[in-house]
Amino acid sequence: MRVLKELCRQPAGLFGLVIVVTVVAMAIVAPWLAPFDPDNQMFDGLTLEGAPIPPGGQFLLGTDTLGRDLFSRLLFGARTSLIIGLVANGVAVTIGLFVGVMAGYLRGWAGSLLMRFTDLMMAFPALLLAIVLAAILKPSLWIVAMVIALVNWVQVARIVYTETRALVERDFIMAERALGAGHARIVVLHILPHLVPTAIVWGTLGIATTVLLEATLSFLGVGVQPPQPSWGNIIFESQSYFQAAPWLVFFPGAVILLTALAFNLVGDALRDILDPTQRGRG
């Protein structure tokens, strides 16, 4: 509750929170809120010349090149993008926490080996690596989520490693060791609780990156495959109509931008609230 109250006191954080809650709520109620089936190719969804219908009338945001309602597809696309964002980022944070804690706590050759592997993963451009993995595997919602997770954990691991190295030198950890506490007890009861704020902040910030990466993969044709809607493949399917029907690119692009911005604003606000070095400043 304290975190929520402080978050609401920050205008940028509150704005981001409102957008996030709105997008999540619309994704949840999409089956009831969408006026049409997102995959339904309607006869009256195209003009006599076979062109998409512009926004207005019964089609709030217009139709796409196949006569499908764009508003309905954006709502269901939000479900796809957010599911991938949450799952992929959750897995990435979990992997990053495990690798970072183990490397920082064990140190020695084991810690060095884990961090050299992390450095090796960081040396590959994340987008290029994701494209290669997605192209090798058969793209689907869950495959795309796992691919994104496999390229996004390294930043979390680096941050957690640094914090863990500092924690293991603290007096209370030394005292636990002197009292004979086991490694599992020290890690679970005394190190992980101190890393929860970091995990929350990076988990929130990472969703924005994940949503953008999913949209990029789908736009390039190696992400979520049609007819399942995602914000990225909606743009991919409509890119050739950019000049004739600009709303087909503008609306999904605006939604991606706004959602990524909202998660970044919330993540920045949470960092200021949960970071002990920021408390008492103002």
Tab-separated table of C-alpha atoms in Angstrom:
chain	number	residue	atom	x	y	z
A	1	MET	CA	0.000	0.000	0.000
A	2	ARG	CA	2.852	2.400	0.799
A	3	VAL	CA	4.356	1.823	-2.626
A	4	LEU	CA	1.008	2.411	-4.330
A	5	LYS	CA	0.423	5.636	-2.392
A	6	GLU	CA	3.868	6.965	-3.237
A	7	LEU	CA	3.414	5.916	-6.855
A	8	CYS	CA	0.168	7.888	-7.031
A	9	ARG	CA	2.000	10.987	-5.759
A	10	GLN	CA	4.263	10.993	-8.811
A	11	PRO	CA	2.464	12.458	-11.863
A	12	ALA	CA	4.507	10.516	-14.413
A	13	GLY	CA	4.205	7.269	-12.469
A	14	LEU	CA	0.473	7.765	-11.984
A	15	PHE	CA	-0.016	8.473	-15.689
A	16	GLY	CA	1.893	5.306	-16.559
A	17	LEU	CA	-0.079	3.276	-14.021
A	18	VAL	CA	-3.402	4.468	-15.443
A	19	ILE	CA	-2.327	3.490	-18.972
A	20	VAL	CA	-1.045	0.093	-17.818
A	21	VAL	CA	-4.241	-0.680	-15.897
A	22	THR	CA	-6.362	0.452	-18.859
A	23	VAL	CA	-4.444	-1.705	-21.376
A	24	VAL	CA	-4.515	-4.751	-19.086
A	25	ALA	CA	-8.238	-4.298	-18.381
A	26	MET	CA	-9.067	-3.959	-22.077
A	27	ALA	CA	-7.029	-7.085	-22.837
A	28	ILE	CA	-8.876	-9.051	-20.154
A	29	VAL	CA	-12.360	-8.004	-21.306
A	30	ALA	CA	-11.496	-8.162	-25.023
A	31	PRO	CA	-13.959	-11.012	-25.787
A	32	TRP	CA	-16.825	-8.909	-24.418
A	33	LEU	CA	-15.573	-5.475	-25.473
A	34	ALA	CA	-14.642	-6.282	-29.075
A	35	PRO	CA	-17.565	-5.476	-31.417
A	36	PHE	CA	-16.528	-8.170	-33.938
A	37	ASP	CA	-14.626	-11.420	-34.142
A	38	PRO	CA	-10.996	-10.361	-34.780
A	39	ASP	CA	-10.610	-13.019	-37.507
A	40	ASN	CA	-13.957	-12.383	-39.224
A	41	GLN	CA	-13.441	-11.124	-42.784
A	42	MET	CA	-16.588	-9.079	-43.335
A	43	PHE	CA	-18.048	-8.362	-46.756
A	44	ASP	CA	-18.971	-4.812	-45.755
A	45	GLY	CA	-15.492	-4.322	-44.260
A	46	LEU	CA	-14.111	-3.381	-47.669
A	47	THR	CA	-15.115	-0.732	-50.181
A	48	LEU	CA	-16.425	-1.655	-53.632
A	49	GLU	CA	-12.859	-1.276	-54.886
A	50	GLY	CA	-11.620	-3.739	-52.240
A	51	ALA	CA	-9.904	-1.087	-50.095
A	52	PRO	CA	-10.060	-0.967	-46.269
A	53	ILE	CA	-12.801	1.105	-44.625
A	54	PRO	CA	-11.459	4.248	-42.899
A	55	PRO	CA	-12.184	4.915	-39.196
A	56	GLY	CA	-15.732	5.902	-38.290
A	57	GLY	CA	-19.222	4.464	-38.356
A	58	GLN	CA	-19.607	0.874	-37.249
A	59	PHE	CA	-15.839	0.344	-37.546
A	60	LEU	CA	-14.405	2.607	-34.847
A	61	LEU	CA	-10.777	2.386	-36.066
A	62	GLY	CA	-11.546	1.213	-39.590
A	63	THR	CA	-10.817	-2.179	-41.133
A	64	ASP	CA	-7.699	-3.899	-42.407
A	65	THR	CA	-6.847	-5.180	-45.868
A	66	LEU	CA	-8.982	-8.315	-45.359
A	67	GLY	CA	-12.055	-6.496	-44.061
A	68	ARG	CA	-11.438	-7.319	-40.386
A	69	ASP	CA	-12.279	-4.799	-37.665
A	70	LEU	CA	-9.043	-3.112	-36.562
A	71	PHE	CA	-10.315	-2.175	-33.088
A	72	SER	CA	-11.200	-5.801	-32.334
A	73	ARG	CA	-7.816	-6.998	-33.563
A	74	LEU	CA	-6.010	-4.425	-31.419
A	75	LEU	CA	-7.915	-5.596	-28.333
A	76	PHE	CA	-7.031	-9.246	-28.932
A	77	GLY	CA	-3.528	-8.226	-29.965
A	78	ALA	CA	-3.133	-6.641	-26.528
A	79	ARG	CA	-3.780	-10.055	-24.971
A	80	THR	CA	-1.082	-11.642	-27.124
A	81	SER	CA	1.496	-8.909	-26.545
A	82	LEU	CA	0.885	-8.691	-22.781
A	83	ILE	CA	0.939	-12.473	-22.292
A	84	ILE	CA	4.278	-12.646	-24.093
A	85	GLY	CA	5.526	-9.625	-22.156
A	86	LEU	CA	4.603	-11.059	-18.757
A	87	VAL	CA	5.694	-14.644	-19.433
A	88	ALA	CA	8.925	-13.768	-21.229
A	89	ASN	CA	9.930	-11.141	-18.719
A	90	GLY	CA	9.008	-13.339	-15.769
A	91	VAL	CA	11.220	-16.126	-17.091
A	92	ALA	CA	14.016	-13.664	-17.920
A	93	VAL	CA	13.980	-12.152	-14.419
A	94	THR	CA	13.955	-15.625	-12.861
A	95	ILE	CA	16.959	-16.755	-14.930
A	96	GLY	CA	18.767	-13.493	-14.272
A	97	LEU	CA	18.160	-13.763	-10.511
A	98	PHE	CA	19.416	-17.339	-10.398
A	99	VAL	CA	22.570	-16.689	-12.428
A	100	GLY	CA	23.343	-13.386	-10.691
A	101	VAL	CA	22.846	-14.717	-7.159
A	102	MET	CA	24.808	-17.905	-7.791
A	103	ALA	CA	27.699	-16.032	-9.410
A	104	GLY	CA	27.779	-13.343	-6.737
A	105	TYR	CA	27.474	-15.734	-3.804
A	106	LEU	CA	29.742	-18.573	-4.974
A	107	ARG	CA	32.413	-16.347	-6.527
A	108	GLY	CA	35.612	-18.215	-7.345
A	109	TRP	CA	35.797	-20.239	-10.549
A	110	ALA	CA	32.063	-21.030	-10.519
A	111	GLY	CA	31.064	-17.364	-10.300
A	112	SER	CA	33.613	-16.408	-12.955
A	113	LEU	CA	32.320	-19.115	-15.291
A	114	LEU	CA	28.719	-17.963	-14.903
A	115	MET	CA	29.609	-14.322	-15.521
A	116	ARG	CA	31.802	-15.114	-18.525
A	117	PHE	CA	28.835	-16.953	-20.008
A	118	THR	CA	26.689	-13.891	-19.258
A	119	ASP	CA	29.248	-11.655	-20.974
A	120	LEU	CA	29.212	-13.996	-23.967
A	121	MET	CA	25.425	-13.698	-24.226
A	122	MET	CA	25.673	-9.909	-23.926
A	123	ALA	CA	28.123	-9.833	-26.828
A	124	PHE	CA	25.394	-10.977	-29.228
A	125	PRO	CA	22.922	-8.288	-30.385
A	126	ALA	CA	19.645	-9.241	-28.659
A	127	LEU	CA	17.462	-8.628	-31.712
A	128	LEU	CA	19.725	-10.596	-34.053
A	129	LEU	CA	19.921	-13.512	-31.626
A	130	ALA	CA	16.134	-13.475	-31.171
A	131	ILE	CA	15.589	-13.487	-34.946
A	132	VAL	CA	17.948	-16.471	-35.363
A	133	LEU	CA	16.303	-18.463	-32.554
A	134	ALA	CA	12.787	-17.633	-33.743
A	135	ALA	CA	13.679	-18.603	-37.313
A	136	ILE	CA	15.160	-21.950	-36.211
A	137	LEU	CA	12.169	-22.820	-34.034
A	138	LYS	CA	8.594	-22.841	-35.296
A	139	PRO	CA	7.204	-19.423	-34.276
A	140	SER	CA	4.239	-19.520	-31.902
A	141	LEU	CA	3.099	-17.502	-28.901
A	142	TRP	CA	5.020	-19.599	-26.349
A	143	ILE	CA	8.080	-20.103	-28.530
A	144	VAL	CA	8.337	-16.343	-29.056
A	145	ALA	CA	8.001	-15.801	-25.288
A	146	MET	CA	10.814	-18.256	-24.562
A	147	VAL	CA	13.038	-16.781	-27.283
A	148	ILE	CA	12.636	-13.294	-25.833
A	149	ALA	CA	13.326	-14.610	-22.318
A	150	LEU	CA	16.559	-16.257	-23.501
A	151	VAL	CA	17.944	-12.961	-24.808
A	152	ASN	CA	16.698	-10.645	-22.036
A	153	TRP	CA	18.004	-12.210	-18.816
A	154	VAL	CA	21.599	-10.996	-19.081
A	155	GLN	CA	20.989	-7.425	-17.895
A	156	VAL	CA	19.174	-8.672	-14.791
A	157	ALA	CA	21.977	-11.142	-14.065
A	158	ARG	CA	24.598	-8.379	-14.236
A	159	ILE	CA	22.697	-6.085	-11.836
A	160	VAL	CA	21.898	-8.912	-9.403
A	161	TYR	CA	25.508	-10.117	-9.484
A	162	THR	CA	26.789	-6.700	-8.465
A	163	GLU	CA	24.273	-6.371	-5.630
A	164	THR	CA	24.917	-9.907	-4.386
A	165	ARG	CA	28.682	-9.314	-4.301
A	166	ALA	CA	28.055	-6.315	-2.055
A	167	LEU	CA	25.579	-8.179	0.160
A	168	VAL	CA	27.845	-11.163	0.910
A	169	GLU	CA	30.383	-8.783	2.448
A	170	ARG	CA	27.845	-7.282	4.871
A	171	ASP	CA	28.190	-7.945	8.611
A	172	PHE	CA	24.881	-9.775	8.982
A	173	ILE	CA	25.905	-12.321	6.329
A	174	MET	CA	29.256	-12.806	8.084
A	175	ALA	CA	27.392	-13.322	11.356
A	176	GLU	CA	25.121	-15.958	9.809
A	177	ARG	CA	28.129	-17.833	8.491
A	178	ALA	CA	29.824	-17.673	11.884
A	179	LEU	CA	26.700	-19.163	13.467
A	180	GLY	CA	26.889	-22.091	11.049
A	181	ALA	CA	23.994	-21.177	8.734
A	182	GLY	CA	23.898	-23.163	5.510
A	183	HIS	CA	24.251	-21.671	2.046
A	184	ALA	CA	20.582	-22.252	1.183
A	185	ARG	CA	19.413	-20.470	4.358
A	186	ILE	CA	21.665	-17.477	3.726
A	187	VAL	CA	20.598	-17.139	0.094
A	188	VAL	CA	16.867	-17.642	0.643
A	189	LEU	CA	16.369	-15.773	3.921
A	190	HIS	CA	18.998	-13.051	3.797
A	191	ILE	CA	20.030	-12.328	0.209
A	192	LEU	CA	16.917	-12.835	-1.943
A	193	PRO	CA	14.687	-10.516	0.191
A	194	HIS	CA	17.153	-7.679	-0.450
A	195	LEU	CA	16.915	-8.326	-4.195
A	196	VAL	CA	13.100	-8.201	-4.400
A	197	PRO	CA	12.973	-4.418	-5.124
A	198	THR	CA	15.503	-4.869	-7.940
A	199	ALA	CA	13.485	-7.749	-9.391
A	200	ILE	CA	10.260	-5.709	-9.250
A	201	VAL	CA	11.813	-2.683	-10.936
A	202	TRP	CA	13.559	-4.660	-13.668
A	203	GLY	CA	10.473	-6.816	-14.106
A	204	THR	CA	8.371	-3.731	-14.786
A	205	LEU	CA	10.915	-2.017	-17.019
A	206	GLY	CA	11.554	-5.245	-18.895
A	207	ILE	CA	7.921	-5.619	-19.943
A	208	ALA	CA	8.268	-2.512	-22.109
A	209	THR	CA	11.371	-3.949	-23.788
A	210	THR	CA	9.654	-7.306	-24.232
A	211	VAL	CA	6.557	-5.790	-25.834
A	212	LEU	CA	8.745	-3.838	-28.266
A	213	LEU	CA	10.850	-6.914	-29.089
A	214	GLU	CA	7.755	-9.041	-29.673
A	215	ALA	CA	6.333	-6.373	-31.971
A	216	THR	CA	9.641	-6.229	-33.860
A	217	LEU	CA	9.793	-10.006	-34.313
A	218	SER	CA	6.169	-10.143	-35.451
A	219	PHE	CA	6.770	-7.238	-37.837
A	220	LEU	CA	9.715	-9.124	-39.336
A	221	GLY	CA	7.550	-12.219	-39.779
A	222	VAL	CA	9.316	-14.451	-37.223
A	223	GLY	CA	7.055	-13.680	-34.278
A	224	VAL	CA	3.446	-14.593	-33.566
A	225	GLN	CA	1.975	-15.927	-36.782
A	226	PRO	CA	-1.306	-14.766	-38.387
A	227	PRO	CA	-4.219	-15.097	-38.059
A	228	GLN	CA	-3.532	-14.753	-34.303
A	229	PRO	CA	-3.378	-10.981	-33.834
A	230	SER	CA	-0.485	-9.194	-32.199
A	231	TRP	CA	0.374	-5.521	-32.486
A	232	GLY	CA	3.513	-6.312	-34.471
A	233	ASN	CA	1.948	-8.568	-37.076
A	234	ILE	CA	-0.948	-6.136	-37.550
A	235	ILE	CA	1.639	-3.609	-38.771
A	236	PHE	CA	3.438	-6.316	-40.762
A	237	GLU	CA	0.261	-7.267	-42.629
A	238	SER	CA	-0.576	-3.631	-43.422
A	239	GLN	CA	2.819	-2.088	-44.209
A	240	SER	CA	2.223	-2.093	-47.981
A	241	TYR	CA	-0.919	0.043	-47.425
A	242	PHE	CA	0.876	2.693	-45.384
A	243	GLN	CA	0.073	5.537	-47.795
A	244	ALA	CA	-3.392	4.396	-48.869
A	245	ALA	CA	-4.588	3.415	-45.371
A	246	PRO	CA	-2.229	5.011	-42.808
A	247	TRP	CA	-4.527	4.172	-39.865
A	248	LEU	CA	-3.562	0.501	-40.214
A	249	VAL	CA	-0.021	1.364	-39.152
A	250	PHE	CA	-0.660	4.429	-37.002
A	251	PHE	CA	-3.088	2.896	-34.468
A	252	PRO	CA	-1.082	-0.257	-33.602
A	253	GLY	CA	2.137	1.779	-33.612
A	254	ALA	CA	0.612	4.314	-31.221
A	255	VAL	CA	-0.624	1.552	-28.917
A	256	ILE	CA	2.845	-0.068	-28.820
A	257	LEU	CA	4.502	3.287	-28.102
A	258	LEU	CA	2.021	4.247	-25.383
A	259	THR	CA	2.200	0.868	-23.656
A	260	ALA	CA	6.010	0.790	-23.670
A	261	LEU	CA	6.120	4.367	-22.365
A	262	ALA	CA	3.634	3.539	-19.590
A	263	PHE	CA	5.615	0.541	-18.322
A	264	ASN	CA	8.814	2.590	-18.423
A	265	LEU	CA	7.212	5.392	-16.403
A	266	VAL	CA	5.928	2.929	-13.808
A	267	GLY	CA	9.310	1.199	-13.645
A	268	ASP	CA	11.162	4.509	-13.184
A	269	ALA	CA	8.745	5.523	-10.425
A	270	LEU	CA	9.132	2.165	-8.652
A	271	ARG	CA	12.910	2.499	-8.851
A	272	ASP	CA	12.744	5.872	-7.090
A	273	ILE	CA	10.387	4.471	-4.441
A	274	LEU	CA	12.099	1.141	-3.755
A	275	ASP	CA	15.718	2.267	-4.042
A	276	PRO	CA	16.874	2.937	-0.449
A	277	THR	CA	19.310	5.603	-1.647
A	278	GLN	CA	16.377	7.637	-2.993
A	279	ARG	CA	14.307	7.642	0.194
A	280	GLY	CA	14.159	10.891	2.055
A	281	ARG	CA	15.176	12.900	-0.969
A	282	GLY	CA	12.889	15.449	-2.477
